[in-house]
């Protein structure tokens, strides 16, 4: 309710930026349409300048703010909101609006350098040339602008790669998808990118390359159902009936496993699942929070600033004892329970025991986890590349009776 003022606007816009990231992480519907929060923040900036922009569209509002507001202290907060706005627009497949916004966020030299370096893909060039303003240490951020920049580059490359793939421009799609695969994203997104690379290679008549990409997708995320489906379809085109049946059987098994856990969706900070296509919610595809999905969960003991490992071990052991003795009947650990956090607690306890030097106890806890979760893990489909088989277009007359019918992939 306070009137807008330049001295407090940097703090106000930073709080808005952080709250929007938390809102996105808490609700999948947060990215449906444009962010009213960002629009309200831009109107507050204009209010401080004594201007009005209620009747302007979001694109026009950004143009007015970035051209008229030259206060140095507001540049970093506005750039942060601009990056978040770009994520919303990419989620809605609005490449033109995103490109126009980054023309405004970049200076003249950046725009000229982007246009000269890569005329075919202005958006990616603008994103890479965009200079992120320095962020003050006095205003803590949920997500740094540099991380947002990396994610936007990955999202833009992935989205445009999919469009080129659908349009049949396979060499361009391959280049863009390879760019996305080397970017900043979650394991689930990376598996989807590899799946798209496999589809692109398959349509280009390179079945062995396609199988290799699909193998990478399954190595990254064994629950990647599209990759399994494409593997089965590719084996059918290659005439490998037995391998196709194995892939379909595994697809069915993983599908059942995923259905059992469908209610346990992972919501961590800010998502961007809709960036490359379907507007379902952030983070199923692009994780904006760095370090949350790049590997195993960090044990609680390592996050303790005092490193009170011994105390943590005792707390873990007390909790595990409670689970084993009293709560096991209510919270079964051998499947069927909605509390999938339980195996992670065992692993955190094992990590704490390891740090405390109790190696045998750590081994015992790990063996307990393995014994209780083995049945939950689907068996593995081995997708082996055949180096001696040269690339050849699908399907060919000589494939049926050739090497493909004699040796499995």
Short mmCIF file of C-alpha atoms in Angstrom, two decimals:
data_model
loop_
_atom_site.label_atom_id
_atom_site.label_comp_id
_atom_site.label_asym_id
_atom_site.label_seq_id
_atom_site.Cartn_x
_atom_site.Cartn_y
_atom_site.Cartn_z
CA UNK A 1 0.00 0.00 0.00
CA UNK A 2 2.99 2.32 0.17
CA UNK A 3 3.64 4.64 -2.77
CA UNK A 4 6.39 3.44 -5.12
CA UNK A 5 9.80 5.05 -4.52
CA UNK A 6 13.14 4.47 -6.24
CA UNK A 7 15.16 3.85 -3.02
CA UNK A 8 12.96 0.87 -2.04
CA UNK A 9 12.17 -0.51 -5.51
CA UNK A 10 15.29 -2.76 -5.76
CA UNK A 11 14.26 -4.53 -2.54
CA UNK A 12 10.61 -4.67 -3.62
CA UNK A 13 11.43 -6.19 -7.02
CA UNK A 14 13.82 -8.70 -5.43
CA UNK A 15 11.14 -9.84 -2.98
CA UNK A 16 8.73 -10.15 -5.90
CA UNK A 17 11.25 -12.22 -7.87
CA UNK A 18 11.87 -14.59 -4.95
CA UNK A 19 8.17 -14.96 -4.17
CA UNK A 20 7.35 -15.78 -7.79
CA UNK A 21 9.93 -18.56 -7.80
CA UNK A 22 8.43 -20.01 -4.62
CA UNK A 23 4.92 -19.71 -6.10
CA UNK A 24 5.98 -21.55 -9.23
CA UNK A 25 7.48 -24.35 -7.16
CA UNK A 26 4.32 -24.71 -5.09
CA UNK A 27 1.75 -24.80 -7.89
CA UNK A 28 1.80 -26.23 -11.41
CA UNK A 29 -0.87 -23.73 -12.46
CA UNK A 30 1.44 -20.80 -11.71
CA UNK A 31 2.71 -20.62 -15.28
CA UNK A 32 -0.68 -20.71 -17.01
CA UNK A 33 -0.85 -17.40 -18.83
CA UNK A 34 1.34 -14.43 -18.08
CA UNK A 35 2.58 -13.59 -14.63
CA UNK A 36 0.38 -10.91 -13.10
CA UNK A 37 3.01 -10.48 -10.42
CA UNK A 38 5.62 -9.36 -12.94
CA UNK A 39 3.14 -6.98 -14.54
CA UNK A 40 2.34 -5.49 -11.14
CA UNK A 41 6.05 -4.98 -10.49
CA UNK A 42 6.53 -3.16 -13.80
CA UNK A 43 3.56 -0.91 -13.03
CA UNK A 44 5.15 -0.05 -9.68
CA UNK A 45 8.32 0.99 -11.51
CA UNK A 46 6.31 3.25 -13.81
CA UNK A 47 4.44 4.64 -10.81
CA UNK A 48 7.75 5.71 -9.28
CA UNK A 49 8.55 7.49 -12.56
CA UNK A 50 5.18 9.24 -12.55
CA UNK A 51 4.00 7.35 -15.63
CA UNK A 52 1.08 5.00 -16.26
CA UNK A 53 0.84 1.78 -18.26
CA UNK A 54 -2.38 0.07 -17.21
CA UNK A 55 -3.69 -0.07 -20.78
CA UNK A 56 -0.49 -1.50 -22.27
CA UNK A 57 0.09 -5.14 -23.14
CA UNK A 58 2.88 -6.97 -21.34
CA UNK A 59 5.24 -6.57 -24.33
CA UNK A 60 4.48 -2.84 -24.56
CA UNK A 61 4.89 -2.50 -20.81
CA UNK A 62 8.36 -4.03 -20.95
CA UNK A 63 9.31 -1.72 -23.83
CA UNK A 64 8.17 1.33 -21.92
CA UNK A 65 9.93 0.37 -18.69
CA UNK A 66 13.26 -0.64 -20.23
CA UNK A 67 13.42 2.46 -22.45
CA UNK A 68 12.36 5.04 -19.88
CA UNK A 69 13.88 3.72 -16.63
CA UNK A 70 17.63 4.30 -16.57
CA UNK A 71 18.25 4.17 -12.81
CA UNK A 72 21.35 2.04 -12.31
CA UNK A 73 20.10 0.39 -9.12
CA UNK A 74 17.03 -0.97 -10.94
CA UNK A 75 18.86 -2.63 -13.82
CA UNK A 76 19.72 -5.89 -12.05
CA UNK A 77 16.21 -6.39 -10.54
CA UNK A 78 14.59 -5.63 -13.90
CA UNK A 79 16.87 -8.05 -15.71
CA UNK A 80 15.98 -10.75 -13.20
CA UNK A 81 12.27 -10.17 -13.76
CA UNK A 82 12.94 -10.12 -17.50
CA UNK A 83 14.57 -13.55 -17.35
CA UNK A 84 11.60 -14.88 -15.38
CA UNK A 85 9.22 -13.32 -17.90
CA UNK A 86 11.15 -15.04 -20.70
CA UNK A 87 10.66 -18.38 -18.93
CA UNK A 88 6.91 -17.79 -18.85
CA UNK A 89 6.85 -16.85 -22.52
CA UNK A 90 8.92 -19.87 -23.52
CA UNK A 91 6.49 -22.00 -21.54
CA UNK A 92 3.76 -20.59 -23.76
CA UNK A 93 5.80 -21.14 -26.94
CA UNK A 94 6.10 -17.39 -27.50
CA UNK A 95 9.50 -17.27 -29.14
CA UNK A 96 8.86 -13.92 -30.82
CA UNK A 97 7.98 -12.18 -27.56
CA UNK A 98 11.05 -13.69 -25.87
CA UNK A 99 13.33 -12.56 -28.69
CA UNK A 100 11.91 -9.04 -28.56
CA UNK A 101 12.42 -8.86 -24.81
CA UNK A 102 16.09 -9.83 -25.04
CA UNK A 103 16.66 -7.27 -27.76
CA UNK A 104 15.62 -4.72 -25.13
CA UNK A 105 17.62 -6.32 -22.31
CA UNK A 106 20.79 -6.44 -24.42
CA UNK A 107 22.72 -3.36 -25.40
CA UNK A 108 23.26 -2.34 -29.03
CA UNK A 109 26.66 -4.02 -29.31
CA UNK A 110 25.25 -7.30 -27.99
CA UNK A 111 22.41 -7.24 -30.51
CA UNK A 112 24.76 -6.48 -33.41
CA UNK A 113 27.16 -9.22 -32.32
CA UNK A 114 24.31 -11.70 -32.01
CA UNK A 115 22.92 -10.88 -35.43
CA UNK A 116 26.33 -11.15 -37.09
CA UNK A 117 27.36 -14.37 -35.37
CA UNK A 118 24.27 -16.47 -35.98
CA UNK A 119 21.53 -15.03 -38.15
CA UNK A 120 19.70 -18.36 -38.24
CA UNK A 121 18.97 -18.35 -34.52
CA UNK A 122 18.72 -14.87 -33.14
CA UNK A 123 17.19 -15.90 -29.81
CA UNK A 124 20.02 -18.22 -28.80
CA UNK A 125 22.58 -15.67 -29.89
CA UNK A 126 20.88 -12.92 -27.87
CA UNK A 127 20.68 -15.14 -24.80
CA UNK A 128 24.38 -16.00 -24.98
CA UNK A 129 25.38 -12.39 -25.59
CA UNK A 130 23.15 -11.05 -22.81
CA UNK A 131 25.28 -9.47 -20.08
CA UNK A 132 23.79 -10.19 -16.66
CA UNK A 133 24.11 -7.15 -14.36
CA UNK A 134 26.12 -7.64 -11.19
CA UNK A 135 24.00 -8.74 -8.23
CA UNK A 136 24.54 -7.21 -4.83
CA UNK A 137 25.28 -9.53 -1.93
CA UNK A 138 22.90 -7.60 0.33
CA UNK A 139 19.81 -9.04 -1.40
CA UNK A 140 19.76 -12.85 -1.22
CA UNK A 141 18.22 -14.58 -4.24
CA UNK A 142 16.39 -17.88 -4.47
CA UNK A 143 17.83 -18.34 -7.96
CA UNK A 144 20.71 -16.43 -9.52
CA UNK A 145 20.24 -14.68 -12.85
CA UNK A 146 23.22 -16.58 -14.27
CA UNK A 147 21.45 -19.88 -13.59
CA UNK A 148 18.29 -18.53 -15.20
CA UNK A 149 20.32 -17.53 -18.24
CA UNK A 150 21.75 -21.04 -18.61
CA UNK A 151 18.31 -22.60 -18.26
CA UNK A 152 16.77 -20.21 -20.78
CA UNK A 153 19.49 -21.14 -23.29
CA UNK A 154 18.72 -24.82 -22.80
CA UNK A 155 14.97 -24.23 -23.01
CA UNK A 156 15.23 -22.13 -26.16
CA UNK A 157 17.46 -24.67 -27.88
CA UNK A 158 15.19 -27.57 -26.87
CA UNK A 159 12.00 -25.81 -27.93
CA UNK A 160 13.36 -24.72 -31.30
CA UNK A 161 14.91 -28.15 -31.84
CA UNK A 162 11.49 -29.74 -31.35
CA UNK A 163 9.94 -27.30 -33.81
CA UNK A 164 12.58 -28.04 -36.43
CA UNK A 165 12.13 -31.77 -35.83
CA UNK A 166 8.38 -31.49 -36.41
CA UNK A 167 9.01 -29.40 -39.52
CA UNK A 168 11.35 -32.05 -40.95
CA UNK A 169 14.50 -29.89 -40.83
CA UNK A 170 16.55 -32.68 -39.31
CA UNK A 171 20.11 -31.25 -39.55
CA UNK A 172 19.00 -28.01 -37.87
CA UNK A 173 17.02 -29.94 -35.27
CA UNK A 174 20.04 -32.15 -34.56
CA UNK A 175 22.27 -29.13 -34.00
CA UNK A 176 19.78 -27.43 -31.65
CA UNK A 177 19.07 -30.58 -29.66
CA UNK A 178 22.79 -31.24 -29.24
CA UNK A 179 23.10 -27.67 -27.97
CA UNK A 180 20.32 -28.36 -25.46
CA UNK A 181 21.91 -31.65 -24.34
CA UNK A 182 25.04 -29.76 -23.28
CA UNK A 183 23.08 -27.18 -21.31
CA UNK A 184 21.85 -26.76 -17.75
CA UNK A 185 18.91 -29.08 -17.06
CA UNK A 186 17.63 -31.90 -14.89
CA UNK A 187 18.18 -35.57 -15.57
CA UNK A 188 14.58 -35.99 -16.67
CA UNK A 189 14.94 -33.20 -19.21
CA UNK A 190 18.24 -34.63 -20.43
CA UNK A 191 16.57 -38.00 -21.01
CA UNK A 192 13.88 -36.29 -23.08
CA UNK A 193 16.50 -34.43 -25.11
CA UNK A 194 18.35 -37.68 -25.85
CA UNK A 195 15.04 -39.25 -26.86
CA UNK A 196 14.44 -36.44 -29.33
CA UNK A 197 17.98 -36.86 -30.65
CA UNK A 198 17.22 -40.55 -31.17
CA UNK A 199 14.04 -39.70 -33.10
CA UNK A 200 15.97 -37.22 -35.23
CA UNK A 201 18.71 -39.75 -36.03
CA UNK A 202 16.08 -42.37 -36.81
CA UNK A 203 14.36 -40.08 -39.31
CA UNK A 204 17.72 -39.27 -40.85
CA UNK A 205 18.20 -42.99 -41.56
CA UNK A 206 20.80 -43.66 -38.86
CA UNK A 207 19.40 -46.48 -36.71
CA UNK A 208 22.62 -47.22 -34.82
CA UNK A 209 23.02 -43.57 -33.81
CA UNK A 210 19.36 -43.50 -32.81
CA UNK A 211 19.83 -46.54 -30.58
CA UNK A 212 22.87 -44.95 -28.98
CA UNK A 213 20.93 -41.77 -28.11
CA UNK A 214 18.02 -43.80 -26.74
CA UNK A 215 20.49 -45.81 -24.67
CA UNK A 216 21.80 -42.56 -23.21
CA UNK A 217 18.24 -41.49 -22.40
CA UNK A 218 17.60 -44.71 -20.47
CA UNK A 219 20.91 -44.45 -18.66
CA UNK A 220 19.96 -40.98 -17.46
CA UNK A 221 16.36 -41.84 -16.53
CA UNK A 222 15.18 -45.45 -16.61
CA UNK A 223 11.58 -44.18 -16.26
CA UNK A 224 11.73 -42.35 -19.60
CA UNK A 225 8.72 -44.04 -21.21
CA UNK A 226 9.07 -42.27 -24.60
CA UNK A 227 12.62 -43.60 -24.95
CA UNK A 228 11.47 -47.17 -24.27
CA UNK A 229 8.60 -46.75 -26.70
CA UNK A 230 10.92 -45.48 -29.44
CA UNK A 231 13.36 -48.32 -28.78
CA UNK A 232 10.56 -50.83 -29.35
CA UNK A 233 9.44 -49.05 -32.52
CA UNK A 234 13.00 -48.91 -33.82
CA UNK A 235 13.51 -52.63 -33.22
CA UNK A 236 10.30 -53.31 -35.14
CA UNK A 237 11.60 -51.35 -38.12
CA UNK A 238 14.89 -53.25 -37.90
CA UNK A 239 13.07 -56.58 -37.83
CA UNK A 240 14.34 -57.50 -34.36
CA UNK A 241 11.15 -59.07 -33.00
CA UNK A 242 12.63 -60.59 -29.84
CA UNK A 243 14.35 -57.35 -28.83
CA UNK A 244 11.11 -55.46 -29.56
CA UNK A 245 9.16 -57.76 -27.24
CA UNK A 246 11.77 -57.27 -24.51
CA UNK A 247 11.50 -53.51 -24.87
CA UNK A 248 7.70 -53.65 -24.75
CA UNK A 249 7.77 -55.88 -21.66
CA UNK A 250 10.08 -53.44 -19.90
CA UNK A 251 7.91 -50.52 -21.04
CA UNK A 252 4.90 -52.21 -19.43
CA UNK A 253 6.80 -52.88 -16.22
CA UNK A 254 8.13 -49.34 -15.90
CA UNK A 255 4.69 -47.94 -16.75
CA UNK A 256 3.19 -49.90 -13.87
CA UNK A 257 5.97 -48.67 -11.60
CA UNK A 258 5.37 -45.04 -12.62
CA UNK A 259 1.61 -45.39 -12.09
CA UNK A 260 2.22 -46.51 -8.51
CA UNK A 261 4.22 -43.35 -7.88
CA UNK A 262 2.15 -40.91 -9.97
CA UNK A 263 0.73 -39.29 -6.86
CA UNK A 264 4.20 -38.60 -5.52
CA UNK A 265 5.20 -35.81 -7.88
CA UNK A 266 8.41 -33.99 -6.99
CA UNK A 267 8.02 -30.26 -6.33
CA UNK A 268 11.34 -28.55 -5.69
CA UNK A 269 11.59 -24.78 -5.79
CA UNK A 270 10.96 -23.52 -9.34
CA UNK A 271 9.89 -25.66 -12.24
CA UNK A 272 9.89 -25.21 -15.99
CA UNK A 273 8.36 -28.39 -17.37
CA UNK A 274 6.27 -26.43 -19.82
CA UNK A 275 9.21 -24.62 -21.37
CA UNK A 276 9.62 -27.02 -24.30
CA UNK A 277 5.95 -27.70 -24.87
CA UNK A 278 3.06 -28.79 -22.68
CA UNK A 279 2.12 -26.19 -20.02
CA UNK A 280 1.84 -28.54 -17.08
CA UNK A 281 4.19 -26.93 -14.55
CA UNK A 282 7.82 -26.13 -14.02
CA UNK A 283 10.65 -28.46 -13.04
CA UNK A 284 9.48 -31.73 -14.57
CA UNK A 285 11.66 -30.71 -17.48
CA UNK A 286 13.78 -27.72 -16.50
CA UNK A 287 14.94 -27.33 -12.92
CA UNK A 288 15.59 -23.74 -12.01
CA UNK A 289 17.04 -24.56 -8.61
CA UNK A 290 20.66 -25.53 -9.03
CA UNK A 291 21.94 -28.61 -7.32
CA UNK A 292 18.60 -30.24 -6.47
CA UNK A 293 18.49 -32.92 -9.12
CA UNK A 294 22.04 -33.47 -10.31
CA UNK A 295 22.75 -36.47 -8.11
CA UNK A 296 21.87 -38.27 -4.89
CA UNK A 297 20.21 -36.25 -2.15
CA UNK A 298 22.77 -34.61 0.11
CA UNK A 299 22.73 -36.14 3.59
CA UNK A 300 21.34 -33.95 6.31
CA UNK A 301 24.59 -34.24 8.22
CA UNK A 302 26.54 -32.44 5.52
CA UNK A 303 24.17 -29.48 5.57
CA UNK A 304 24.64 -28.90 9.28
CA UNK A 305 26.93 -25.89 9.76
CA UNK A 306 28.23 -27.34 13.04
CA UNK A 307 28.92 -30.76 11.47
CA UNK A 308 27.60 -32.54 14.58
CA UNK A 309 27.87 -35.93 12.91
CA UNK A 310 27.73 -37.95 16.10
CA UNK A 311 24.47 -36.31 17.19
CA UNK A 312 23.01 -36.80 13.72
CA UNK A 313 23.93 -40.50 13.79
CA UNK A 314 22.12 -40.99 17.09
CA UNK A 315 19.01 -39.23 15.83
CA UNK A 316 19.03 -41.32 12.66
CA UNK A 317 19.47 -44.57 14.56
CA UNK A 318 16.65 -43.66 16.95
CA UNK A 319 14.36 -42.94 14.02
CA UNK A 320 15.31 -46.13 12.17
CA UNK A 321 14.74 -48.13 15.34
CA UNK A 322 11.29 -46.59 15.62
CA UNK A 323 10.56 -47.52 12.04
CA UNK A 324 11.74 -51.10 12.51
CA UNK A 325 9.93 -51.72 15.79
CA UNK A 326 6.76 -49.68 15.94
CA UNK A 327 5.96 -48.00 12.64
CA UNK A 328 6.85 -50.82 10.26
CA UNK A 329 3.32 -52.19 10.33
CA UNK A 330 1.88 -48.77 9.53
CA UNK A 331 4.64 -47.75 7.09
CA UNK A 332 5.78 -50.83 5.15
CA UNK A 333 9.15 -50.42 3.48
CA UNK A 334 8.74 -53.18 0.92
CA UNK A 335 6.46 -51.39 -1.54
CA UNK A 336 2.93 -50.08 -1.56
CA UNK A 337 3.68 -47.17 0.73
CA UNK A 338 3.23 -43.60 -0.35
CA UNK A 339 6.13 -42.56 1.89
CA UNK A 340 8.95 -43.00 -0.62
CA UNK A 341 11.08 -40.74 1.55
CA UNK A 342 11.84 -43.73 3.83
CA UNK A 343 14.63 -45.26 1.67
CA UNK A 344 16.28 -41.83 1.46
CA UNK A 345 16.31 -41.63 5.25
CA UNK A 346 18.12 -44.99 5.36
CA UNK A 347 20.70 -43.69 2.89
CA UNK A 348 21.18 -40.47 4.85
CA UNK A 349 21.70 -42.56 7.97
CA UNK A 350 24.28 -44.66 6.13
CA UNK A 351 26.08 -41.50 5.02
CA UNK A 352 26.12 -40.19 8.58
CA UNK A 353 27.51 -43.49 9.83
CA UNK A 354 30.20 -43.37 7.14
CA UNK A 355 31.24 -39.86 8.17
CA UNK A 356 31.38 -41.02 11.79
CA UNK A 357 33.76 -43.82 10.82
CA UNK A 358 31.27 -46.61 11.52
CA UNK A 359 31.81 -48.32 8.18
CA UNK A 360 30.35 -51.73 9.01
CA UNK A 361 27.16 -50.13 10.33
CA UNK A 362 26.92 -48.07 7.14
CA UNK A 363 27.24 -51.25 5.06
CA UNK A 364 24.50 -52.91 7.10
CA UNK A 365 22.09 -50.03 6.55
CA UNK A 366 22.82 -49.97 2.81
CA UNK A 367 22.21 -53.70 2.57
CA UNK A 368 18.89 -53.16 4.31
CA UNK A 369 17.90 -50.59 1.68
CA UNK A 370 18.92 -52.92 -1.14
CA UNK A 371 17.00 -55.87 0.28
CA UNK A 372 13.83 -53.84 0.67
CA UNK A 373 13.87 -51.98 -2.65
CA UNK A 374 15.20 -54.55 -5.12
CA UNK A 375 11.69 -55.62 -6.12
CA UNK A 376 10.75 -52.01 -6.89
CA UNK A 377 13.45 -51.55 -9.51
CA UNK A 378 12.59 -52.81 -13.02
CA UNK A 379 15.04 -55.07 -14.76
CA UNK A 380 17.35 -53.44 -17.28
CA UNK A 381 17.11 -53.57 -21.05
CA UNK A 382 20.58 -53.79 -22.59
CA UNK A 383 20.82 -51.61 -25.67
CA UNK A 384 24.21 -52.42 -27.17
CA UNK A 385 25.64 -50.63 -30.17
CA UNK A 386 27.14 -52.69 -32.97
CA UNK A 387 30.32 -50.98 -34.07
CA UNK A 388 30.93 -53.25 -37.05
CA UNK A 389 27.54 -52.40 -38.55
CA UNK A 390 27.77 -49.25 -40.73
CA UNK A 391 25.01 -46.70 -40.72
CA UNK A 392 22.31 -47.53 -43.25
CA UNK A 393 18.88 -46.09 -43.95
CA UNK A 394 15.80 -47.63 -42.39
CA UNK A 395 14.25 -50.05 -43.46
CA UNK A 396 16.20 -51.69 -46.31
CA UNK A 397 15.74 -54.75 -48.41
CA UNK A 398 19.02 -56.24 -47.24
CA UNK A 399 18.32 -55.84 -43.53
CA UNK A 400 15.92 -58.75 -43.11
CA UNK A 401 18.35 -61.50 -43.98
CA UNK A 402 21.54 -59.71 -43.06
CA UNK A 403 23.48 -59.12 -39.90
CA UNK A 404 20.50 -57.66 -38.05
CA UNK A 405 18.71 -61.00 -38.08
CA UNK A 406 21.81 -62.82 -36.84
CA UNK A 407 22.95 -60.61 -33.98
CA UNK A 408 20.85 -58.63 -31.52
CA UNK A 409 21.43 -54.96 -30.87
#
